[in-house]
mmCIF file of C-alpha atoms and ligand atoms in Angstrom:
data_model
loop_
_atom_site.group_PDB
_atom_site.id
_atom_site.type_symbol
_atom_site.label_atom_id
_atom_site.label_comp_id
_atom_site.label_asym_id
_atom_site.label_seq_id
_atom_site.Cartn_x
_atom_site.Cartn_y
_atom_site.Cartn_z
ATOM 1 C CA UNK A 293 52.513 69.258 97.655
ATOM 2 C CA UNK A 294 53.323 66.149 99.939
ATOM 3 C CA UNK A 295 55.163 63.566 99.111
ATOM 4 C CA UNK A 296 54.802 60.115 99.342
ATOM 5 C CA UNK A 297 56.808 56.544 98.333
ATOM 6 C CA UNK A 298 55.659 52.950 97.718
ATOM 7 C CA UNK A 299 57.040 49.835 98.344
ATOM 8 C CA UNK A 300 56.207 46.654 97.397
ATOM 9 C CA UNK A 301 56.905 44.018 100.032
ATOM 10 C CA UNK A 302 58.657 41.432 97.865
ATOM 11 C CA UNK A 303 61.934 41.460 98.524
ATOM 12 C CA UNK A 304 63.712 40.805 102.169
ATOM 13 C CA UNK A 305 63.392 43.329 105.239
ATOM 14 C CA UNK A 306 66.244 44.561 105.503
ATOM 15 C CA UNK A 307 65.983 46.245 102.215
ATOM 16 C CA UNK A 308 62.974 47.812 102.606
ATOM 17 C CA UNK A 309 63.839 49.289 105.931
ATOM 18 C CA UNK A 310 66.941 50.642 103.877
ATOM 19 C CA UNK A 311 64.864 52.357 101.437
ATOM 20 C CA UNK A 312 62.548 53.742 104.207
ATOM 21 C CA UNK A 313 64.757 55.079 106.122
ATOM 22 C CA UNK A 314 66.350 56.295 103.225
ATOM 23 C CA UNK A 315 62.972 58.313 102.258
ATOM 24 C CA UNK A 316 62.325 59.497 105.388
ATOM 25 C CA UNK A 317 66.123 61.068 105.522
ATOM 26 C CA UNK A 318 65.087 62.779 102.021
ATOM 27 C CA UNK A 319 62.077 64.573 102.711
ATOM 28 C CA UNK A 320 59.045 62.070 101.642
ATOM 29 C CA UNK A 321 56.486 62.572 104.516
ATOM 30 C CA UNK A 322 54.232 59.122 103.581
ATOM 31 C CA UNK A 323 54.839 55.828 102.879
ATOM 32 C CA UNK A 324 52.787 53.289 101.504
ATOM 33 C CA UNK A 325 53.251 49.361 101.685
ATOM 34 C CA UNK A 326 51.307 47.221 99.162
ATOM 35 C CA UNK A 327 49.238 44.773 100.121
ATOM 36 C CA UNK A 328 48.964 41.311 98.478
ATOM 37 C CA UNK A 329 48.852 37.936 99.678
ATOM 38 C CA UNK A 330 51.861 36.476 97.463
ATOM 39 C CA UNK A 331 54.055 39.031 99.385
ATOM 40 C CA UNK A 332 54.996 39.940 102.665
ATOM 41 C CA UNK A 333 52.304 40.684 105.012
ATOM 42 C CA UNK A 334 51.848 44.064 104.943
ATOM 43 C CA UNK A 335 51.152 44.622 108.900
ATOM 44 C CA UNK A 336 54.021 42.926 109.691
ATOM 45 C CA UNK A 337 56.202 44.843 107.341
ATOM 46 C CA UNK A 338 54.788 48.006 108.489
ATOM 47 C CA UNK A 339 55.105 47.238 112.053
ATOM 48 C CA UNK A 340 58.902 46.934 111.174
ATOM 49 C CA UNK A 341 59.157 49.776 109.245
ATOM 50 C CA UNK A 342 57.283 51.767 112.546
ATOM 51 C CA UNK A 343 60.265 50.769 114.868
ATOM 52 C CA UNK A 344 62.838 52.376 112.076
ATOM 53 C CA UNK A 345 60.993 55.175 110.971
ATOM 54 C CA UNK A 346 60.656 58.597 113.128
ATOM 55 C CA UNK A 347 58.391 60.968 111.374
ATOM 56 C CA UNK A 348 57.102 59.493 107.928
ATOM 57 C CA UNK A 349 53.321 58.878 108.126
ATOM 58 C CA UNK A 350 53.214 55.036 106.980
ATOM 59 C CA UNK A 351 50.425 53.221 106.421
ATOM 60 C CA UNK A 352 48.676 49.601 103.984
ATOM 61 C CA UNK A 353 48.283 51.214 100.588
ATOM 62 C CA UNK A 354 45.936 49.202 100.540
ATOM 63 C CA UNK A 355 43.981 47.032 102.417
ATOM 64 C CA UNK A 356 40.722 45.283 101.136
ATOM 65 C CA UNK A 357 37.814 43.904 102.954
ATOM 66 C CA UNK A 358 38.036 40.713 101.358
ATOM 67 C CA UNK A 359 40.918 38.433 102.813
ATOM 68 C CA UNK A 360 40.391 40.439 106.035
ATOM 69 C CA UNK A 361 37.587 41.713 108.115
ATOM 70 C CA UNK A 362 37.397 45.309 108.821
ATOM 71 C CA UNK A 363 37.601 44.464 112.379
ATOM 72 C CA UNK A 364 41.412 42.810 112.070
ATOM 73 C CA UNK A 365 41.894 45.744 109.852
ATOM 74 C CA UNK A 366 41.174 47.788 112.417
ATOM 75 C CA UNK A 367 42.977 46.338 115.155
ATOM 76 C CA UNK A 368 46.162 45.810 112.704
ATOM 77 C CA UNK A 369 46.438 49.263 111.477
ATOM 78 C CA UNK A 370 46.022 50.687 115.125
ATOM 79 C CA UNK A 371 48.644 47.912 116.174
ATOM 80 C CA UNK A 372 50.915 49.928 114.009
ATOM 81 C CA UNK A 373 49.370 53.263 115.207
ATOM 82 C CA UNK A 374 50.838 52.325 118.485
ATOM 83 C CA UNK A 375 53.667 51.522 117.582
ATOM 84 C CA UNK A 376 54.599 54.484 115.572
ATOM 85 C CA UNK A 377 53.713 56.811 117.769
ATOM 86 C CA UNK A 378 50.406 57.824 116.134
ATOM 87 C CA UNK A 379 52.067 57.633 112.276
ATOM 88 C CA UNK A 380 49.696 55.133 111.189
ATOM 89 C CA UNK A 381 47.054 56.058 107.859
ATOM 90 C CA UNK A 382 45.212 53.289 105.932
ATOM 91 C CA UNK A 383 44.297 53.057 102.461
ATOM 92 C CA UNK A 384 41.409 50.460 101.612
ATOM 93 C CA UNK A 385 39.898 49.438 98.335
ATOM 94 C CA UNK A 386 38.623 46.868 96.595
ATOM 95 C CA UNK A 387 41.521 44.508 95.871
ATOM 96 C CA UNK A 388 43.397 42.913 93.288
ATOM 97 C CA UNK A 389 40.597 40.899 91.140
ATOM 98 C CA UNK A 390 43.622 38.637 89.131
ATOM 99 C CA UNK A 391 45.230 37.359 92.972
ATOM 100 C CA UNK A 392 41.761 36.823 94.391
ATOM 101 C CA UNK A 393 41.054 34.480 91.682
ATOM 102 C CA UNK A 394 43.987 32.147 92.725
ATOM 103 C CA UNK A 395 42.948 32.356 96.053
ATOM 104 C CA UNK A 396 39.184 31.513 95.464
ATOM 105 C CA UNK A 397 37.886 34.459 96.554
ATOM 106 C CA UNK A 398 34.737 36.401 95.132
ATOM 107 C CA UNK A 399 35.117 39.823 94.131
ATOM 108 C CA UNK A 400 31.396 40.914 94.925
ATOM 109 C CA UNK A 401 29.849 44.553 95.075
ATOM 110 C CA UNK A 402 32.958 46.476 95.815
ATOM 111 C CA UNK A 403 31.240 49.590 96.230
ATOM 112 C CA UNK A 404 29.265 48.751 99.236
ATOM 113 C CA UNK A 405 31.658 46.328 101.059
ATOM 114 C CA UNK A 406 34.287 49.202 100.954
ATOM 115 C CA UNK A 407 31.510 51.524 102.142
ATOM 116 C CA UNK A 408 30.261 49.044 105.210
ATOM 117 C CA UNK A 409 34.454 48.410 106.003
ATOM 118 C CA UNK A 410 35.123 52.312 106.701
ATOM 119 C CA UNK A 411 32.404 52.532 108.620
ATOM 120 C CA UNK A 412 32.829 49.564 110.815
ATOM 121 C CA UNK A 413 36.683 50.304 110.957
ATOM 122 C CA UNK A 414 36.071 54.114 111.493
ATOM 123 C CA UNK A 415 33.704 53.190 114.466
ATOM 124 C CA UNK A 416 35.832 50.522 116.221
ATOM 125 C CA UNK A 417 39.027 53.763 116.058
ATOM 126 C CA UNK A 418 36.652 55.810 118.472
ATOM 127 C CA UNK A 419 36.951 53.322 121.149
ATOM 128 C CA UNK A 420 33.348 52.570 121.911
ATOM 129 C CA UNK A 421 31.486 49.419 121.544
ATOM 130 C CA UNK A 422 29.965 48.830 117.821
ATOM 131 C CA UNK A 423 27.003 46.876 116.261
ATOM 132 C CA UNK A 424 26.400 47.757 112.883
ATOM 133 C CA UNK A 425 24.388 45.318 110.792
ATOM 134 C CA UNK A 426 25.136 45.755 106.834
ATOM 135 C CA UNK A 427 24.494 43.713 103.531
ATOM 136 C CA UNK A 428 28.228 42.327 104.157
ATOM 137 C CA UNK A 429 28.957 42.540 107.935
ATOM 138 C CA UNK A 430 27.460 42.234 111.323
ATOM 139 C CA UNK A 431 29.092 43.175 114.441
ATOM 140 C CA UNK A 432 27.119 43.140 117.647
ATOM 141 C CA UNK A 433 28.398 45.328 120.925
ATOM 142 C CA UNK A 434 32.573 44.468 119.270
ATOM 143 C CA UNK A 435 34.893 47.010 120.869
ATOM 144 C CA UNK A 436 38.535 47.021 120.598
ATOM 145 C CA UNK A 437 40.663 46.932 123.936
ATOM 146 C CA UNK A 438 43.052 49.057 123.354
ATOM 147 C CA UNK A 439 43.405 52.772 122.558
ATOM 148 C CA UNK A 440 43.790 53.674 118.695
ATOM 149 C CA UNK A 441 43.547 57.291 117.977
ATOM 150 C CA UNK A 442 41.986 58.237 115.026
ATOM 151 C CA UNK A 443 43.164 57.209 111.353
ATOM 152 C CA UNK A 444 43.025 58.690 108.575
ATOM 153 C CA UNK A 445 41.289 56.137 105.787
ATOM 154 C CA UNK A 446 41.978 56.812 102.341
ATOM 155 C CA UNK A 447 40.497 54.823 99.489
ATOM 156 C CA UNK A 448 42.384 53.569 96.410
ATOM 157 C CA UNK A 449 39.797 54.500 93.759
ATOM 158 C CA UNK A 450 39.723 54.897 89.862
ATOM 159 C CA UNK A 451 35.895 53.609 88.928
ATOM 160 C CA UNK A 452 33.903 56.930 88.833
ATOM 161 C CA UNK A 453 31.864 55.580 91.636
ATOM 162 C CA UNK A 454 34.489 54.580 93.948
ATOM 163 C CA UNK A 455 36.355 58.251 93.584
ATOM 164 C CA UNK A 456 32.348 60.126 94.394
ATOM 165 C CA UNK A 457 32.236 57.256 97.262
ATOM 166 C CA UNK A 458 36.027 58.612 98.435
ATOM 167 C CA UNK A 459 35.105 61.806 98.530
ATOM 168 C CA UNK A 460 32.446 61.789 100.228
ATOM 169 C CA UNK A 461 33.576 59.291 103.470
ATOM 170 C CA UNK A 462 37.531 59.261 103.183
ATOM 171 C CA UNK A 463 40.002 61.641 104.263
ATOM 172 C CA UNK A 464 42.203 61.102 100.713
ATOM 173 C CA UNK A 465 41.719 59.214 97.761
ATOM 174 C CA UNK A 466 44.828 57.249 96.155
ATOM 175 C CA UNK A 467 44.036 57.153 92.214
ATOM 176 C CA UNK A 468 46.934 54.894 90.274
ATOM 177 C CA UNK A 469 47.815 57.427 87.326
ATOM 178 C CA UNK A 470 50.248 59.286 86.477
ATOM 179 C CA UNK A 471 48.894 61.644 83.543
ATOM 180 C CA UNK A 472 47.066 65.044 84.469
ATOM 181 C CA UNK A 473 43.979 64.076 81.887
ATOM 182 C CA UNK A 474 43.174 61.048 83.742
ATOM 183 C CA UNK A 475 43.256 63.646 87.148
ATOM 184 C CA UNK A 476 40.815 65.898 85.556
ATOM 185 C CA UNK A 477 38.467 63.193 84.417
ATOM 186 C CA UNK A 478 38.322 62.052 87.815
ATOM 187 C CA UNK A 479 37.785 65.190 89.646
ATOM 188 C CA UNK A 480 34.724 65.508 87.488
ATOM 189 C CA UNK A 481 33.356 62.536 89.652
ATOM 190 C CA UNK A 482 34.381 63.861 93.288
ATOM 191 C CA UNK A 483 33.151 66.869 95.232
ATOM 192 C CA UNK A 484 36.471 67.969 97.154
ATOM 193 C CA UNK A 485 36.325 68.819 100.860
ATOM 194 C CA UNK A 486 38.758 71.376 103.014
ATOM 195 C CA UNK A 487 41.972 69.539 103.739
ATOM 196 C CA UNK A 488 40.802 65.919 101.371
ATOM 197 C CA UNK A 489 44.342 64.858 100.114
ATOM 198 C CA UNK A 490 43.784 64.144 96.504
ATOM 199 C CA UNK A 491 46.917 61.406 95.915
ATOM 200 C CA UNK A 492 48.484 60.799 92.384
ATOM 201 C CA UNK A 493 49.572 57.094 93.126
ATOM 202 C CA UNK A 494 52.115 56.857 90.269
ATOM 203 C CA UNK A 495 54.658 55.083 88.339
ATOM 204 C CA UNK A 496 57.788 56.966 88.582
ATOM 205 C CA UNK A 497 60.951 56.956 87.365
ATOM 206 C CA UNK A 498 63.844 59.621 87.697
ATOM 207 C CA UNK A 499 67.299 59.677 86.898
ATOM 208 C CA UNK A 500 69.875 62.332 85.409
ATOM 209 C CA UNK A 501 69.886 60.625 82.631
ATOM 210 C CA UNK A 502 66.289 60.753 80.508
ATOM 211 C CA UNK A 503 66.944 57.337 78.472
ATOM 212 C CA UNK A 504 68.022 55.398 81.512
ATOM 213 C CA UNK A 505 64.835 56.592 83.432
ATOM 214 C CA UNK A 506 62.415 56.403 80.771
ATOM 215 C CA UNK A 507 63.912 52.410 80.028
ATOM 216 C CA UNK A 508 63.449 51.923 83.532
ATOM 217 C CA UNK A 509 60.053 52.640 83.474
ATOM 218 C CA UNK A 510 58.886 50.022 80.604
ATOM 219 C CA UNK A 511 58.179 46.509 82.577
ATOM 220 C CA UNK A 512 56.188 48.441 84.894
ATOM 221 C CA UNK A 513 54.639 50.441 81.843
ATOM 222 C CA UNK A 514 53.821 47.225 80.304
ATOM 223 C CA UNK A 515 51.979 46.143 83.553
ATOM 224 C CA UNK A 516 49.378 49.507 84.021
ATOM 225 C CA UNK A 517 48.488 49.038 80.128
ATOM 226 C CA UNK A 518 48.056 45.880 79.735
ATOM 227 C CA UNK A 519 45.645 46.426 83.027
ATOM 228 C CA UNK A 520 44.464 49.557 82.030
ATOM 229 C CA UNK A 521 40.119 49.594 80.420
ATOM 230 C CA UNK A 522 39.419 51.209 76.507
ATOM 231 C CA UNK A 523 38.325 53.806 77.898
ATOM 232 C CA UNK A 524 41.639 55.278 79.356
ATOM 233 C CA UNK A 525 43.433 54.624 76.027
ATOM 234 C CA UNK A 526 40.661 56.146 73.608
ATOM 235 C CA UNK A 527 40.972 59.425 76.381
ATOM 236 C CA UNK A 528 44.484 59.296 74.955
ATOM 237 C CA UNK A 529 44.592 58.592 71.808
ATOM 238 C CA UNK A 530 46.579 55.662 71.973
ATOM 239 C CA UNK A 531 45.497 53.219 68.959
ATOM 240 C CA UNK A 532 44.254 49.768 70.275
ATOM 241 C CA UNK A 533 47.169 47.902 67.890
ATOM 242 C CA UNK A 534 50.291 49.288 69.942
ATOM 243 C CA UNK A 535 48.173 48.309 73.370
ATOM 244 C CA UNK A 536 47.924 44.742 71.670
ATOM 245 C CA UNK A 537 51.498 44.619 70.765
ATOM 246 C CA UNK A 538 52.355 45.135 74.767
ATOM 247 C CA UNK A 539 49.584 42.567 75.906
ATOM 248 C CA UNK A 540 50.686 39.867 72.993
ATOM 249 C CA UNK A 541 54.522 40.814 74.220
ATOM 250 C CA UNK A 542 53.509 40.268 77.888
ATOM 251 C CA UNK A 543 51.978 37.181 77.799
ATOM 252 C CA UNK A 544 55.030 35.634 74.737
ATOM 253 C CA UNK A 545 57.288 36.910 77.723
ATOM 254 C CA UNK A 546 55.592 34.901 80.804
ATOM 255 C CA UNK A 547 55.729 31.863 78.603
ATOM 256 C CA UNK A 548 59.567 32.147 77.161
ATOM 257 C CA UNK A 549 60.783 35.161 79.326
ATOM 258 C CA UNK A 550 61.609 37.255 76.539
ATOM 259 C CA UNK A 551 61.149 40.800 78.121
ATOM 260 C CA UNK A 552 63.124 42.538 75.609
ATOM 261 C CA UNK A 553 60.165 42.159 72.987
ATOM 262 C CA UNK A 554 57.898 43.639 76.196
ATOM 263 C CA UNK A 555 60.307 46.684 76.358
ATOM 264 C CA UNK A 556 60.358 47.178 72.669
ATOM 265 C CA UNK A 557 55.852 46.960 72.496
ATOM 266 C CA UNK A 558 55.920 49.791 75.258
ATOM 267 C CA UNK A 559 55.822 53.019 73.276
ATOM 268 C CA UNK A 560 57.371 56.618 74.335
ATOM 269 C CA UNK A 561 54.141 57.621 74.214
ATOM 270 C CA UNK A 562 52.980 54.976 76.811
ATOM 271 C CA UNK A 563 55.629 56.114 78.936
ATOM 272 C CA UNK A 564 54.467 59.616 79.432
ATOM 273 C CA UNK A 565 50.875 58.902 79.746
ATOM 274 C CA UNK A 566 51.540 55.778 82.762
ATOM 275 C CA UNK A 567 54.457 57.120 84.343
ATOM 276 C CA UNK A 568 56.293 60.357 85.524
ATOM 277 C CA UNK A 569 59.331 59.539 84.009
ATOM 278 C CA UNK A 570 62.698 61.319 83.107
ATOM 279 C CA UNK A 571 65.218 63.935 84.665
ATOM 280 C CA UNK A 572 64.399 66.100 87.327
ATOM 281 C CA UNK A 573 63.410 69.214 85.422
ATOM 282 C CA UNK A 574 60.673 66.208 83.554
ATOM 283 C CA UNK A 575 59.606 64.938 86.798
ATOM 284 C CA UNK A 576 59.194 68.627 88.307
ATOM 285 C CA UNK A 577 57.202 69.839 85.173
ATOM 286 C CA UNK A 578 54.900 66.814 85.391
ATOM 287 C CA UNK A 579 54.288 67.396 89.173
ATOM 288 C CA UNK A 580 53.823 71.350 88.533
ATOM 289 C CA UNK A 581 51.072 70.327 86.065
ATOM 290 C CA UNK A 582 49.368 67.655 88.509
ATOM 291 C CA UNK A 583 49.279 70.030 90.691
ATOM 292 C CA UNK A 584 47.293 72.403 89.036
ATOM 293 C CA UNK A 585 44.671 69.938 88.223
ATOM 294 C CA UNK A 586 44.193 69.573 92.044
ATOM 295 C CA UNK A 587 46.411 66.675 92.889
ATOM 296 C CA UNK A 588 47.700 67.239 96.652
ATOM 297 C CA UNK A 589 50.413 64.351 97.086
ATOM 298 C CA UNK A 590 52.519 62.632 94.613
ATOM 299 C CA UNK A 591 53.483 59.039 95.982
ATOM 300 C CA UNK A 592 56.537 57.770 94.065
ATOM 301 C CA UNK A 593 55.868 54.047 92.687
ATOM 302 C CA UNK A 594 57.373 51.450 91.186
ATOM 303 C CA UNK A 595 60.011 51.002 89.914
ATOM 304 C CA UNK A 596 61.891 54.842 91.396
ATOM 305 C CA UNK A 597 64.723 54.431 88.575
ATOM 306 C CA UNK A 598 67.148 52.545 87.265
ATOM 307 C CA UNK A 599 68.964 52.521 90.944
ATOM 308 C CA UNK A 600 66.614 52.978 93.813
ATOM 309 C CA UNK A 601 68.651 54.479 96.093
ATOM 310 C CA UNK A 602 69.925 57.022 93.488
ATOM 311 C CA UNK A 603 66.652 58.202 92.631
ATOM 312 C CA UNK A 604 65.008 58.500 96.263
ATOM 313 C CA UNK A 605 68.521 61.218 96.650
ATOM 314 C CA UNK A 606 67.360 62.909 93.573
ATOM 315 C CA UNK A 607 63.824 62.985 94.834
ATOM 316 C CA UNK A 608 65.171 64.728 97.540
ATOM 317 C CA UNK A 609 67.893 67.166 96.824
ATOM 318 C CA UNK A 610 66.163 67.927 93.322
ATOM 319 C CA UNK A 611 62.293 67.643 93.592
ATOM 320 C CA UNK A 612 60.883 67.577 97.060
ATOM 321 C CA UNK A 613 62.341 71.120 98.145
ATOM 322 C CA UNK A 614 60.803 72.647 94.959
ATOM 323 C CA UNK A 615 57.589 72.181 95.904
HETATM 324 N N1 F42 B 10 45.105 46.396 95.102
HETATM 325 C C1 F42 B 10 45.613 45.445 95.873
HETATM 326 O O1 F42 B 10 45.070 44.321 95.915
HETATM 327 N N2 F42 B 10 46.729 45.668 96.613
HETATM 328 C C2 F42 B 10 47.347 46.866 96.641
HETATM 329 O O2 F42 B 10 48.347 47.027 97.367
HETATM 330 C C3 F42 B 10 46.796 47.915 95.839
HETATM 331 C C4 F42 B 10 47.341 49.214 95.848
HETATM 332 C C5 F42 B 10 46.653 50.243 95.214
HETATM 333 C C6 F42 B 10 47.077 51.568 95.366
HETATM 334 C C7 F42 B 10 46.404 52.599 94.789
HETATM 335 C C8 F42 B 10 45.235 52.333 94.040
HETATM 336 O O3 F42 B 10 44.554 53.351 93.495
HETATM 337 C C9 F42 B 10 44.799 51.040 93.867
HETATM 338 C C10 F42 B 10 45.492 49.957 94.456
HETATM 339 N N3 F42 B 10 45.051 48.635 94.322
HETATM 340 C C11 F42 B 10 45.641 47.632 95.078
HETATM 341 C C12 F42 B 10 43.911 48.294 93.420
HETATM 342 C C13 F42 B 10 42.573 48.416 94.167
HETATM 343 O O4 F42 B 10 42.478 47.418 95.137
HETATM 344 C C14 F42 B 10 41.373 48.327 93.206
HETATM 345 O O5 F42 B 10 41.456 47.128 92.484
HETATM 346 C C15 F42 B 10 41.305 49.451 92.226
HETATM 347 O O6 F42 B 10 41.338 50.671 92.925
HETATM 348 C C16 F42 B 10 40.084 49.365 91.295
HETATM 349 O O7 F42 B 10 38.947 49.694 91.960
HETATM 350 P P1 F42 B 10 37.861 50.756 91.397
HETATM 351 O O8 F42 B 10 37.935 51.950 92.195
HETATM 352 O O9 F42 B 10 37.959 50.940 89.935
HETATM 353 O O10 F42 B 10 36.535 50.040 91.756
HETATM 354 C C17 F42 B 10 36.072 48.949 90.980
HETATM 355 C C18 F42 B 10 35.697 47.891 91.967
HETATM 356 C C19 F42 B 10 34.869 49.353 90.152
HETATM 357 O O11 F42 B 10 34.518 48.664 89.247
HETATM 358 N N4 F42 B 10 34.200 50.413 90.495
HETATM 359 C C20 F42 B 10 33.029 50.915 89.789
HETATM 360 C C21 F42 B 10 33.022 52.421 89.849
HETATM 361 O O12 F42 B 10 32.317 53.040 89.068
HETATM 362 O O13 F42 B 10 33.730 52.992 90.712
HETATM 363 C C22 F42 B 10 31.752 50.544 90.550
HETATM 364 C C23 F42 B 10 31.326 49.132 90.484
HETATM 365 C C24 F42 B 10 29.971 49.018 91.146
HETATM 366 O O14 F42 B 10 29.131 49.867 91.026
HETATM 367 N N5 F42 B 10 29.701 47.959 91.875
HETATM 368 C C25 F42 B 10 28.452 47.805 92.584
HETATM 369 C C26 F42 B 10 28.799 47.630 94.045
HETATM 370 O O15 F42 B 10 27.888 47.606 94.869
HETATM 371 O O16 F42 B 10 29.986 47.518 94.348
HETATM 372 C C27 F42 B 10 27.656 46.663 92.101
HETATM 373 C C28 F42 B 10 28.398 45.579 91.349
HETATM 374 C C29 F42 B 10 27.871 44.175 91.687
HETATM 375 O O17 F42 B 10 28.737 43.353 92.072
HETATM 376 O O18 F42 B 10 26.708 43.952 91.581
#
């Protein structure tokens, strides 16, 4: 199993490049920076994060070919390439469709734009001179001028279509859940190649203590169901009223910032099925089970535990050398 962290970029520098070099001291091979444009750049961030990192792959988890063309993707991502010494991956999907609202941006055919990006951005890696001509983009004799090396593209997928899409043109797929059922469903829709990293992009939360880590995990929790289709909750068996209590609790808490109602609508049961949440013989058991539904790397999302720093120690000392 490999192991990989996320971080969002909303908070200052220096604290991420804490927290990353704190991973990379305890054992997590990948690291993933969000990308969204309310927060730090992500390129920039990573470039940073390159000059203070030694051996972690690190990489946009993930990109979309919306707010950039796959050609600046291309030349950011091996920007960071470079600078890492050859560390650099990129994850790509479709994009966030609430921020690209505020932004005025259409969220069109996802499927084939996604398609058309790794291709173009695939193609520009090897060095030679491109033109492609797609439904979405046209690029005629474009060549990047510097060297790249290859990346490894992964796509953030959960739509059965986007995972059978990942499969068949990405090196990985990164699928946001946290629950084995939701890893078998999707296998159903993907025909796995020889050495296709299969990525369990969860919400976790460890800490010796099972109440602390499980509390810790609620806000976020609150965020994947209240995001999350019918479909995932009816796989579950979770009844529609309890998801309405979280999304009525939500929204009272945005207007009057009463989280404490939020925290109260999220259910135990909520916990387990969004999040890998509890002490390290819960987080273990969870990861021994995704890993027999075919799951090859568990990246380590928000929110890590009650204290950060705590719970990227535990992650090493108590779950990474297990597996
Ligand atoms: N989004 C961000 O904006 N920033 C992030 O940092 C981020 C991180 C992230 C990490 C892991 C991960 O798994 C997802 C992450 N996301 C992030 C969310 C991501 O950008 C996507 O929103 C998310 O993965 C949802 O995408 P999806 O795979 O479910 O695909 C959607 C678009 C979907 O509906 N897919 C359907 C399917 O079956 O897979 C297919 C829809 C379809 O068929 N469309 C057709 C087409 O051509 O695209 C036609 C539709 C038309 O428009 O006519």
């Amino acid at each position: 199993m490999r192991f990989g962290v996320e971080f969002v970029p909303n908070v200052k520098y220096y604290e991420l490049e804490y927290y990353a070099k704190l991973a990379e001291d305890n054992g997590f091979g990948y690291m993933w920076i969000t990308d969204h444009y309310n927060n730090r750049n992500v390129y920039a961030t990573l470039t940073l994060l390159a000059m203070r990192t030694r051996e972690m792959k690190i990489g946009a988890g993930v990109a979309n070919p919306y707010l950039a063309h796959p050609a600046v993707i291309a030349s950011a991502i091996a920007t960071v390439n470079e600078v890492s010494g050859g560390r650099a991956i990129l994850g790509i999907a479709a994009g966030d469709k609430v921020t690209f609202e505020r932004i005025g941006v259409k969220w069109e055919k996802p499927l084939s734009r996604i398609k058309e990006a790794v291709e173009v951005i695939r193609a520009l890696h090897t060095g030679k001179p491109l033109s492609y001509e797609g439904e979405f983009f046209n690029l005629k004799g474009a060549k990047l001028d510097f060297k790249t090396g290859s990346i490894p593209i992964y796509i953030g997928a959960q739509g059965p279509k986007m995972l059978k899409l990942a499969a068949e043109i990405g090196d990985g797929v990164l699928i946001n859940a946290s629950h084995p059922k939701d890893f078998e469903v999707a296998m159903k829709n993907m025909e796995i190649r020889e050495n296709f990293d299969v990525v369990a992009y969860a919400s976790l939360s460890i800490d010796k203590n099972r109440e602390k880590a499980r509390n810790a995990a609620k806000i976020v929790v609150a965020f994947i169901v209240a995001g999350s289709p019918d479909l995932v909750f009816e796989r579950h068996g979770v009844d529609t009223g309890s998801v309405e209590n979280v999304r009525n609790a939500l929204n009272n808490a945005f207007a009057t910032g009463d989280w404490k109602s939020v925290h109260e609508a999220v259910t135990d049961e909520m916990v387990d099925i969004f999040s890998i949440s509890g002490t390290p013989d819960d987080v273990k058991e969870r990861i021994e089970e995704l890993k027999k539904v075919g799951v090859t790397q568990v990246v380590a999302g928000s929110p890590l535990g009650p204290d950060k720093a705590k719970s990227i120690k535990l992650m090493g000392k108590e779950i990474i050398p297990e597996f």
